[in-house]
Each structure stands twice: as structure tokens, then as C-alpha cells.
CSV table of C-alpha atoms in Angstrom, one decimal:
chain,number,residue,atom,x,y,z
A,1,MET,CA,14.4,-23.3,4.8
A,2,THR,CA,10.8,-24.0,3.8
A,3,VAL,CA,8.3,-23.3,6.6
A,4,THR,CA,6.3,-26.3,7.6
A,5,GLN,CA,2.9,-25.9,9.3
A,6,ALA,CA,-0.7,-26.9,8.9
A,7,PRO,CA,-2.2,-25.7,5.6
A,8,ARG,CA,-4.2,-22.9,7.1
A,9,CYS,CA,-3.7,-19.2,7.2
A,10,PRO,CA,-2.2,-18.4,10.7
A,11,TYR,CA,-4.5,-15.4,11.0
A,12,ARG,CA,-7.5,-17.7,11.1
A,13,ASP,CA,-6.3,-20.0,13.9
A,14,ASP,CA,-8.8,-20.0,16.7
A,15,ASP,CA,-6.2,-19.6,19.4
A,16,ARG,CA,-4.4,-16.7,17.8
A,17,PRO,CA,-5.4,-13.0,17.6
A,18,ALA,CA,-6.6,-12.4,14.1
A,19,ALA,CA,-8.8,-9.8,12.4
A,20,ASP,CA,-7.5,-8.1,9.4
A,21,PRO,CA,-8.5,-7.9,5.7
A,22,CYS,CA,-6.2,-10.8,4.8
A,23,ALA,CA,-8.5,-13.2,6.8
A,24,ASP,CA,-11.7,-11.3,6.1
A,25,TYR,CA,-11.4,-11.6,2.4
A,26,LEU,CA,-10.2,-15.2,2.0
A,27,PRO,CA,-13.8,-16.6,2.0
A,28,LEU,CA,-14.1,-14.9,-1.4
A,29,ARG,CA,-12.0,-17.8,-2.8
A,30,GLU,CA,-15.1,-20.0,-2.3
A,31,GLU,CA,-17.1,-17.8,-4.8
A,32,GLU,CA,-16.7,-17.4,-8.5
A,33,PRO,CA,-13.5,-15.7,-9.5
A,34,VAL,CA,-15.6,-13.0,-11.1
A,35,ARG,CA,-19.0,-12.2,-9.7
A,36,TRP,CA,-21.6,-9.4,-9.4
A,37,ASP,CA,-22.4,-8.1,-6.0
A,38,GLU,CA,-26.1,-7.2,-6.0
A,39,ASP,CA,-25.9,-5.1,-2.8
A,40,LEU,CA,-23.0,-2.8,-3.8
A,41,GLU,CA,-23.7,-3.1,-7.6
A,42,VAL,CA,-20.0,-3.8,-8.3
A,43,TRP,CA,-18.1,-6.6,-9.9
A,44,ILE,CA,-15.7,-8.5,-7.5
A,45,VAL,CA,-12.8,-10.2,-9.0
A,46,SER,CA,-10.7,-12.6,-6.9
A,47,GLY,CA,-9.0,-15.0,-9.2
A,48,PHE,CA,-5.3,-14.4,-9.9
A,49,ARG,CA,-5.5,-14.9,-13.7
A,50,GLU,CA,-8.7,-12.9,-14.0
A,51,THR,CA,-7.3,-10.1,-11.9
A,52,THR,CA,-4.1,-10.0,-13.9
A,53,ALA,CA,-5.9,-9.8,-17.2
A,54,LEU,CA,-8.2,-7.1,-16.0
A,55,LEU,CA,-5.4,-5.0,-14.5
A,56,ARG,CA,-4.1,-4.5,-18.0
A,57,HIS,CA,-7.3,-4.4,-20.0
A,58,PRO,CA,-7.6,-1.2,-22.1
A,59,ALA,CA,-11.3,-0.9,-21.4
A,60,LEU,CA,-10.9,-0.8,-17.6
A,61,SER,CA,-10.1,2.8,-16.5
A,62,ALA,CA,-8.2,3.7,-13.4
A,63,ALA,CA,-10.2,6.9,-13.2
A,64,TRP,CA,-12.8,5.5,-10.9
A,65,PRO,CA,-12.9,8.5,-8.6
A,66,GLN,CA,-14.2,10.5,-11.6
A,67,ARG,CA,-16.4,7.9,-13.2
A,68,GLY,CA,-17.2,5.1,-10.6
A,69,THR,CA,-20.1,5.0,-8.1
A,70,THR,CA,-21.9,2.5,-5.9
A,71,THR,CA,-25.2,2.3,-4.2
A,72,LEU,CA,-23.5,3.7,-1.1
A,73,HIS,CA,-22.4,6.8,-3.0
A,74,ARG,CA,-25.8,7.4,-4.6
A,75,GLY,CA,-27.4,7.3,-1.2
A,76,GLY,CA,-24.8,9.5,0.4
A,77,GLU,CA,-24.9,13.2,1.0
A,78,GLY,CA,-23.5,15.7,-1.5
A,79,GLY,CA,-20.5,16.0,-3.7
A,80,GLY,CA,-18.7,13.9,-6.2
A,81,ARG,CA,-16.2,11.1,-5.6
A,82,ALA,CA,-13.1,11.9,-3.6
A,83,ALA,CA,-11.6,15.4,-4.0
A,84,GLU,CA,-10.3,17.3,-7.0
A,85,VAL,CA,-6.6,16.9,-5.9
A,86,VAL,CA,-7.1,13.1,-5.5
A,87,ARG,CA,-8.8,12.9,-9.0
A,88,ARG,CA,-5.5,14.4,-10.3
A,89,TRP,CA,-3.4,11.7,-8.8
A,90,PHE,CA,-1.7,9.9,-11.7
A,91,MET,CA,-2.7,6.5,-10.3
A,92,PHE,CA,-6.3,7.6,-10.9
A,93,ASN,CA,-5.7,8.6,-14.5
A,94,ASP,CA,-5.2,6.7,-17.7
A,95,ASP,CA,-2.6,7.2,-20.4
A,96,PRO,CA,-1.4,9.5,-21.9
A,97,GLU,CA,-2.0,11.7,-18.8
A,98,HIS,CA,-1.0,9.0,-16.4
A,99,ALA,CA,2.3,8.2,-18.2
A,100,ALA,CA,3.2,11.9,-18.6
A,101,ALA,CA,2.7,12.7,-14.9
A,102,ARG,CA,4.4,9.5,-13.8
A,103,ARG,CA,7.5,10.4,-15.9
A,104,VAL,CA,8.0,13.6,-13.9
A,105,VAL,CA,8.8,11.8,-10.7
A,106,ALA,CA,10.0,8.5,-12.0
A,107,PRO,CA,13.7,9.5,-11.5
A,108,LEU,CA,13.1,9.4,-7.8
A,109,PHE,CA,12.7,5.7,-7.9
A,110,ALA,CA,15.3,4.8,-10.5
A,111,ALA,CA,17.7,1.9,-9.6
A,112,ASP,CA,20.7,4.2,-9.1
A,113,ARG,CA,18.7,6.5,-6.8
A,114,LEU,CA,17.5,3.5,-4.7
A,115,ALA,CA,21.0,2.2,-4.5
A,116,ALA,CA,22.1,5.5,-3.1
A,117,MET,CA,19.2,5.5,-0.6
A,118,ARG,CA,20.2,2.1,0.9
A,119,PRO,CA,22.8,3.4,3.3
A,120,VAL,CA,20.4,6.2,4.3
A,121,VAL,CA,17.7,3.7,5.1
A,122,GLU,CA,20.2,1.5,6.9
A,123,GLU,CA,21.3,4.4,9.0
A,124,LEU,CA,17.8,5.4,9.9
A,125,VAL,CA,16.9,1.8,10.9
A,126,ASP,CA,20.0,1.6,13.0
A,127,GLU,CA,19.1,4.9,14.7
A,128,LEU,CA,15.6,3.7,15.5
A,129,LEU,CA,16.8,0.4,16.9
A,130,ALA,CA,19.7,1.9,18.9
A,131,GLY,CA,19.5,0.9,22.6
A,132,ARG,CA,16.6,-1.5,22.1
A,133,THR,CA,17.7,-4.8,23.6
A,134,ASP,CA,14.5,-6.5,24.8
A,135,GLY,CA,12.1,-5.6,22.0
A,136,LEU,CA,10.1,-2.7,20.6
A,137,GLU,CA,6.7,-1.6,19.4
A,138,VAL,CA,7.1,-2.1,15.6
A,139,MET,CA,4.7,0.4,14.3
A,140,ALA,CA,5.3,3.5,16.5
A,141,GLU,CA,9.0,3.0,17.0
A,142,LEU,CA,10.1,1.6,13.7
A,143,ALA,CA,7.7,1.3,10.7
A,144,VAL,CA,6.0,4.7,11.0
A,145,PRO,CA,9.0,6.9,11.7
A,146,LEU,CA,11.1,5.1,9.1
A,147,SER,CA,8.7,5.4,6.2
A,148,SER,CA,7.7,8.9,7.0
A,149,ARG,CA,11.3,10.2,7.2
A,150,VAL,CA,12.3,8.4,4.0
A,151,ILE,CA,9.5,9.8,1.9
A,152,CYS,CA,10.0,13.3,3.3
A,153,ARG,CA,13.7,13.1,2.4
A,154,ILE,CA,12.9,11.9,-1.1
A,155,LEU,CA,10.3,14.7,-1.7
A,156,GLY,CA,12.5,17.4,-0.1
A,157,LEU,CA,10.2,18.1,2.8
A,158,PRO,CA,11.7,19.2,6.2
A,159,GLY,CA,12.1,16.4,8.8
A,160,GLU,CA,9.7,18.0,11.2
A,161,VAL,CA,6.9,17.2,8.7
A,162,ALA,CA,7.4,13.5,9.1
A,163,PRO,CA,5.4,12.9,12.3
A,164,ARG,CA,2.3,14.5,10.7
A,165,LEU,CA,2.1,11.8,8.0
A,166,HIS,CA,0.7,9.3,10.6
A,167,ASP,CA,-2.3,11.5,11.2
A,168,TRP,CA,-2.9,12.3,7.5
A,169,ALA,CA,-2.7,8.8,6.1
A,170,PRO,CA,-5.8,7.1,7.6
A,171,ASP,CA,-8.0,10.0,6.8
A,172,ILE,CA,-6.9,10.0,3.2
A,173,ALA,CA,-7.3,6.2,3.1
A,174,ALA,CA,-10.8,6.5,4.4
A,175,LEU,CA,-11.6,9.2,1.7
A,176,LEU,CA,-10.6,6.7,-1.0
A,177,LEU,CA,-13.0,4.1,0.4
A,178,ALA,CA,-15.9,5.8,2.2
A,179,ASP,CA,-16.1,9.2,0.6
A,180,TYR,CA,-19.9,8.9,0.8
A,181,LEU,CA,-19.7,9.8,4.5
A,182,PRO,CA,-19.7,13.5,5.3
A,183,GLU,CA,-17.2,13.1,8.2
A,184,VAL,CA,-14.8,11.2,6.0
A,185,ARG,CA,-14.9,13.9,3.4
A,186,THR,CA,-14.3,16.6,6.1
A,187,ARG,CA,-11.3,14.8,7.6
A,188,GLY,CA,-9.8,13.7,4.3
A,189,HIS,CA,-10.1,17.1,2.7
A,190,ARG,CA,-8.6,18.7,5.7
A,191,ALA,CA,-5.6,16.4,5.5
A,192,LEU,CA,-5.1,17.2,1.9
A,193,ARG,CA,-5.3,20.9,2.6
A,194,GLU,CA,-2.7,20.6,5.3
A,195,ILE,CA,-0.4,18.7,2.9
A,196,GLU,CA,-0.9,21.5,0.3
A,197,ALA,CA,0.1,24.1,2.9
A,198,VAL,CA,3.2,22.1,3.8
A,199,VAL,CA,4.2,21.7,0.2
A,200,ASP,CA,3.7,25.5,-0.5
A,201,GLU,CA,5.8,26.4,2.5
A,202,ALA,CA,8.6,24.1,1.4
A,203,LEU,CA,8.5,25.5,-2.2
A,204,ARG,CA,9.0,29.0,-0.8
A,205,SER,CA,12.3,27.8,0.8
A,206,GLU,CA,15.3,26.5,-0.9
A,207,VAL,CA,14.5,23.2,-2.6
A,208,ARG,CA,17.2,20.6,-2.8
A,209,GLU,CA,18.0,19.7,-6.4
A,210,GLY,CA,16.8,16.3,-7.5
A,211,THR,CA,14.2,16.0,-4.9
A,212,GLY,CA,10.5,15.4,-5.7
A,213,LEU,CA,9.5,19.0,-5.1
A,214,TRP,CA,12.4,20.1,-7.3
A,215,LEU,CA,11.3,17.9,-10.1
A,216,LEU,CA,7.7,19.0,-9.8
A,217,ARG,CA,8.6,22.7,-9.7
A,218,ASP,CA,10.9,22.3,-12.7
A,219,ALA,CA,8.1,20.5,-14.6
A,220,ARG,CA,5.7,23.3,-13.8
A,221,GLN,CA,8.2,25.9,-15.0
A,222,ARG,CA,8.6,24.1,-18.2
A,223,GLY,CA,4.9,23.9,-18.8
A,224,VAL,CA,4.7,20.1,-18.5
A,225,ILE,CA,2.3,20.1,-15.6
A,226,GLU,CA,-0.1,22.6,-14.0
A,227,ALA,CA,0.3,24.1,-10.5
A,228,ALA,CA,-2.4,21.9,-9.1
A,229,ASP,CA,-0.4,18.8,-10.2
A,230,ILE,CA,2.4,19.7,-7.8
A,231,TRP,CA,0.0,19.4,-4.9
A,232,ALA,CA,-1.6,16.3,-6.4
A,233,THR,CA,1.6,14.4,-7.0
A,234,ALA,CA,3.1,15.5,-3.8
A,235,SER,CA,0.1,14.3,-1.8
A,236,LEU,CA,0.0,11.0,-3.7
A,237,LEU,CA,3.7,10.3,-2.9
A,238,ILE,CA,3.3,11.4,0.7
A,239,TYR,CA,0.3,9.1,1.2
A,240,ALA,CA,1.4,6.1,-0.9
A,241,GLY,CA,5.1,6.3,0.1
A,242,PHE,CA,4.2,6.3,3.8
A,243,GLU,CA,1.0,4.4,4.3
A,244,THR,CA,1.6,1.3,2.2
A,245,THR,CA,5.2,0.9,3.2
A,246,SER,CA,4.7,1.4,6.9
A,247,THR,CA,1.7,-0.9,6.9
A,248,PHE,CA,3.6,-3.6,5.0
A,249,ILE,CA,6.6,-3.5,7.4
A,250,GLY,CA,4.2,-4.1,10.3
A,251,LYS,CA,2.3,-6.8,8.5
A,252,ALA,CA,5.5,-8.5,7.4
A,253,VAL,CA,6.8,-8.8,11.0
A,254,ARG,CA,3.4,-9.9,12.2
A,255,ALA,CA,3.1,-12.6,9.5
A,256,VAL,CA,6.5,-14.0,10.3
A,257,LEU,CA,5.7,-14.2,14.0
A,258,HIS,CA,2.2,-15.6,13.5
A,259,ALA,CA,3.6,-18.3,11.3
A,260,GLY,CA,6.4,-19.2,13.7
A,261,ALA,CA,8.9,-18.5,10.9
A,262,TRP,CA,11.5,-16.3,12.6
A,263,ALA,CA,14.3,-18.9,12.6
A,264,ASP,CA,13.8,-19.4,8.9
A,265,LEU,CA,13.9,-15.7,8.2
A,266,ARG,CA,17.2,-15.4,10.0
A,267,SER,CA,18.8,-18.2,8.0
A,268,GLY,CA,18.0,-16.8,4.6
A,269,GLU,CA,18.2,-13.7,2.4
A,270,PRO,CA,15.7,-11.0,3.0
A,271,GLY,CA,14.9,-10.4,-0.7
A,272,PRO,CA,13.0,-13.7,-1.4
A,273,ALA,CA,11.3,-13.4,2.1
A,274,VAL,CA,10.0,-9.9,1.3
A,275,ASP,CA,8.4,-11.2,-2.0
A,276,GLU,CA,6.7,-14.1,-0.2
A,277,LEU,CA,5.5,-11.8,2.6
A,278,LEU,CA,4.1,-9.4,0.0
A,279,ARG,CA,2.2,-12.2,-1.5
A,280,PHE,CA,1.0,-13.5,1.8
A,281,ASP,CA,-0.4,-10.3,3.2
A,282,THR,CA,-0.2,-7.2,1.0
A,283,SER,CA,-0.8,-3.7,2.2
A,284,VAL,CA,-3.2,-2.8,-0.7
A,285,GLN,CA,-5.9,-5.5,-0.6
A,286,GLN,CA,-7.9,-4.2,-3.5
A,287,VAL,CA,-7.9,-1.6,-6.4
A,288,ALA,CA,-10.8,-0.3,-8.4
A,289,ARG,CA,-11.4,0.1,-12.1
A,290,VAL,CA,-14.4,1.3,-14.1
A,291,ALA,CA,-15.4,-0.1,-17.5
A,292,THR,CA,-15.3,2.3,-20.4
A,293,ALA,CA,-16.7,-0.3,-22.8
A,294,PRO,CA,-18.1,-3.8,-22.4
A,295,VAL,CA,-15.6,-6.3,-21.1
A,296,GLU,CA,-15.8,-10.1,-21.0
A,297,ALA,CA,-14.3,-11.9,-18.0
A,298,ALA,CA,-14.7,-15.5,-17.0
A,299,GLY,CA,-17.9,-15.9,-18.9
A,300,HIS,CA,-19.5,-12.7,-17.6
A,301,LEU,CA,-20.1,-9.4,-19.4
A,302,ILE,CA,-19.0,-6.3,-17.5
A,303,ALA,CA,-21.1,-3.4,-18.9
A,304,GLU,CA,-19.8,0.0,-19.7
A,305,GLY,CA,-19.9,2.2,-16.6
A,306,ASP,CA,-19.7,-0.8,-14.2
A,307,LEU,CA,-17.3,-0.5,-11.2
A,308,VAL,CA,-14.9,-3.4,-10.8
A,309,LEU,CA,-13.1,-4.3,-7.5
A,310,LEU,CA,-9.9,-6.3,-8.1
A,311,MET,CA,-9.1,-8.2,-4.9
A,312,LEU,CA,-5.3,-8.3,-5.0
A,313,GLY,CA,-4.9,-9.9,-1.6
A,314,VAL,CA,-7.2,-12.8,-2.4
A,315,ALA,CA,-5.7,-13.3,-5.9
A,316,ASN,CA,-2.3,-13.6,-4.2
A,317,ARG,CA,-3.8,-16.6,-2.3
A,318,ASP,CA,-5.3,-18.3,-5.3
A,319,PRO,CA,-4.7,-22.1,-5.0
A,320,ALA,CA,-4.9,-22.5,-8.7
A,321,VAL,CA,-1.6,-20.5,-9.0
A,322,PHE,CA,0.1,-20.9,-5.6
A,323,ALA,CA,0.5,-24.3,-4.1
A,324,ASP,CA,-0.6,-24.3,-0.4
A,325,PRO,CA,-1.2,-20.5,-0.7
A,326,ASP,CA,-1.9,-20.1,3.1
A,327,LEU,CA,1.6,-21.3,3.9
A,328,LEU,CA,4.3,-18.7,4.4
A,329,ASP,CA,7.2,-20.3,2.5
A,330,TYR,CA,10.3,-18.3,1.8
A,331,ASP,CA,11.5,-20.9,-0.7
A,332,ARG,CA,8.4,-20.4,-2.9
A,333,GLU,CA,9.4,-19.6,-6.5
A,334,ILE,CA,7.1,-16.7,-7.2
A,335,ARG,CA,7.0,-15.8,-10.9
A,336,ARG,CA,4.7,-12.9,-10.1
A,337,HIS,CA,2.4,-11.6,-7.4
A,338,LEU,CA,0.0,-8.7,-7.6
A,339,SER,CA,0.9,-6.7,-4.4
A,340,PHE,CA,2.2,-3.8,-6.5
A,341,GLY,CA,-0.4,-4.2,-9.2
A,342,PHE,CA,0.4,-5.1,-12.8
A,343,GLY,CA,0.7,-3.4,-16.2
A,344,ALA,CA,1.0,0.4,-16.8
A,345,HIS,CA,-0.1,1.2,-13.2
A,346,TYR,CA,2.5,-1.0,-11.6
A,347,CYS,CA,3.5,0.7,-8.3
A,348,LEU,CA,6.2,3.3,-9.1
A,349,GLY,CA,7.5,3.1,-5.5
A,350,ALA,CA,7.7,-0.7,-5.4
A,351,GLY,CA,11.5,-0.7,-5.3
A,352,LEU,CA,11.6,1.7,-2.4
A,353,ALA,CA,9.0,-0.4,-0.4
A,354,ARG,CA,11.2,-3.5,-1.0
A,355,LEU,CA,14.3,-1.6,0.1
A,356,GLU,CA,12.8,-0.4,3.4
A,357,SER,CA,11.3,-3.8,4.1
A,358,GLU,CA,14.5,-5.7,3.3
A,359,VAL,CA,16.6,-3.5,5.6
A,360,VAL,CA,14.1,-3.7,8.4
A,361,LEU,CA,14.0,-7.5,8.3
A,362,GLU,CA,17.7,-7.8,7.9
A,363,ARG,CA,18.4,-5.5,10.9
A,364,LEU,CA,15.8,-7.2,13.1
A,365,ALA,CA,17.1,-10.7,12.2
A,366,GLY,CA,20.6,-9.6,13.0
A,367,ARG,CA,19.7,-8.1,16.3
A,368,TRP,CA,17.4,-10.8,17.9
A,369,ALA,CA,18.0,-14.5,17.7
A,370,ASP,CA,14.4,-15.1,18.9
A,371,LEU,CA,11.5,-12.7,18.4
A,372,ALA,CA,7.9,-13.2,19.6
A,373,LEU,CA,4.8,-11.2,20.0
A,374,ASP,CA,4.6,-9.3,23.3
A,375,GLY,CA,0.8,-9.3,23.5
A,376,PRO,CA,-1.8,-9.5,20.7
A,377,PRO,CA,-1.4,-7.1,17.7
A,378,VAL,CA,-3.8,-4.2,18.1
A,379,THR,CA,-5.9,-3.1,15.1
A,380,ARG,CA,-8.6,-0.5,14.9
A,381,GLN,CA,-11.3,0.4,12.4
A,382,HIS,CA,-11.1,3.8,10.8
A,383,PHE,CA,-14.2,4.3,8.6
A,384,GLY,CA,-13.9,0.8,7.1
A,385,ILE,CA,-10.0,0.8,7.0
A,386,THR,CA,-8.3,-1.7,9.2
A,387,VAL,CA,-5.3,0.0,10.8
A,388,LEU,CA,-2.5,-2.0,12.4
A,389,GLU,CA,-2.2,0.2,15.5
A,390,ARG,CA,0.3,-1.6,17.7
A,391,LEU,CA,2.7,-4.5,17.3
A,392,ALA,CA,4.8,-5.1,20.4
A,393,VAL,CA,7.5,-7.7,20.2
A,394,ARG,CA,10.1,-9.0,22.6
A,395,GLY,CA,13.4,-10.7,21.7
A,396,THR,CA,16.5,-12.5,22.8
A,397,ALA,CA,19.7,-10.8,21.6
A,398,SER,CA,21.8,-12.6,19.0
């Protein structure tokens, strides 16, 4: 079932619509795996082994919104990095605070809970695909409504909140990248305030036992967390649970069709295919860390206070680790990829993202014997964030 094609990333073919970070970042492989960017005054790490080591290095802190800065931020207008609620996100904190906050909501993503969610996800996907015989627009008609409804259900938010996640997510994403721009801060802070209002309203109603809001309220009542941590963790789960999963679903379908690998997808199991698709074009292309002490990496010395960008997407295409890394090969034996990070900050929702993606690919493959792009994928720039806006496909029924 191995995909055979020229050893070249399909996004970079001249006769195909391309343009997304996967293609944009690949030239970094031609640079040193660890290098200093003079313009931004940050370290850029693109090698797989170097990225893996630094993701778990005790002297690299995840609290970059509190501690990290670049020349763009020093030249920007007003305020500190991100927002107070974002600085409370457990993904932007170190242990023991990170571990304590993470434990509160970890039961939501336990194996038994995910197993119980599978029929729910399958029902939602079947509902979204019902009546679609010739094709669909993957983002608006499948990936976005599926991911938003699933995370709202897990958190205990009413279903009518789900459509609002599509508006909030890009503004929060931009806030994490370009918070030196006044308009980005305005839009991002507004999205976070609206989420806070939605969470408060839900907490005033009856909260279903075992949901995310129930766990957070219980932890607050027991004195484990502060009130502000309810809004922080809820907004993190809303953003991460929706944005990264919906984006990956779209990217996965696009990658399969770009590579001409639909027949191979239909003939195999979705699990291994999802791992290879995650490696091939991950939702989260980079994560940041800030050094709390000097760190040696690939012969370079990262100084205390330096900001480090770990390029996960490029590392996943490292030819020193993955043979023919630009090939989409479902038979590839992947010991590890970095799409969900590594170490203590490994993505808590990785299992949920896999579940949704597997069900989507399984149902699409079962519905259409042939599937092809119905026009070029449409992306747009949102303050430096590339958003997959539209992915129309047409198919021949099985």
C-alpha cells in the first residue's frame, strides 16, 4: 500500500496549488539544525533530534508569553505578551503548576472516555455527511462543525456555542503569534472575553457531571485552582480542541488528494494513515520556549533569556530520521513524530484529535470510491496565520 511518487513534497509542485506553512518552512532544512536568526533575535531549531532533546530540556521553559520577547515585540505598542488569561494556560506554564492544572482536566481525555466518545463522533460525522452524494466542502461542512461540537460536548457547553468557535479561533491564534500588533491584541482579547462570558453563563446553569466545566468548578470549590483558572483552562481547551483538530482534518484530506493517495487510504486502516498524515503536515508547525539557563545545542550556546522556536513541521520532515520524508507513505514505520510535541507538554488532547481524524477518514473512504479536489484549496492570511478556508471535494460513490 506504499504510495509511489516523485520524491518531492506535493505542495511544492509547480502545477498544483500550494501555499501553506508546510511548504514555506521546508527550506529551513537547508540551514543548520540549530541557528540564530539575527533579524528576530531568536533561535530556530529544525532538526528532529535537536527539537526532541530541547522539548524535554529542563532549562527551556514553556512560559514564553511571560518571559519571551523578540525585536518585533520590543518595537511594538504597549502591553506585555499575550493576555493574563493566556499566560495562565497550563501549556504555557512549567511544572509543578503545569502538571497540577493538567491533572484537573486529564480525565476528559482518558482512554475509557475516548472509547465512549467514539460512537458520538461517528454519529456526528454521519449526520454531517448525510445526503452528500457528489462531494462537500470539507472545512465548513465537516471539519469545523465536527470539532466545535465535540469540544463543546466534552466541556459541557451548550450546542449553540459551537458555531462561535470558528470566529474566536483565528483571533486567538494571531494573539499567540503577533501580539505586538494593536489590532491583534484587540481582537484576541475580545475573543477571550466572549469565551469567559459563555463559560460564566454555562456555570450558572446546571453543569453535567464529568464534563470539563464540572471538573473545573469542582477543583475550584476544593481550592485546587483559582477562579481565573476556570476561564483560562476552558479557553485553552476551546481553542486547542477546536483549532488544531479542525485544521488537521482539512490538512489530512488535502494531503491525501494532493499526493494522489486516495485509493491507498481506502485499502488500509485509518490509524497508521493518521500518524503519517500528522507527520507529513501537522497543524502546529512550531512551538516556543525560553531559556532559563544556558543550554548547549548542536554546538551552539543558547543564553539565558533567549527565545527558541522549535519547528515541529520541519523536524517531522528531517531526512536524517525519515527516509524520503516528502513522500506520503501509509506503510511508514513511525517510531515517533513531533506533531503533538514531546515530554511533559505532550498534547493532552492527542487521543481526541486522532479519534476525530480516524472517524472522518474512515467515513469518507467508505462513502466515496474516488475523491478529488473540486477546485484549488483556498487559504487566507490572518495576521501571519495561514488559515485553510475552503477545501471543496467531489467524489464518486462507493
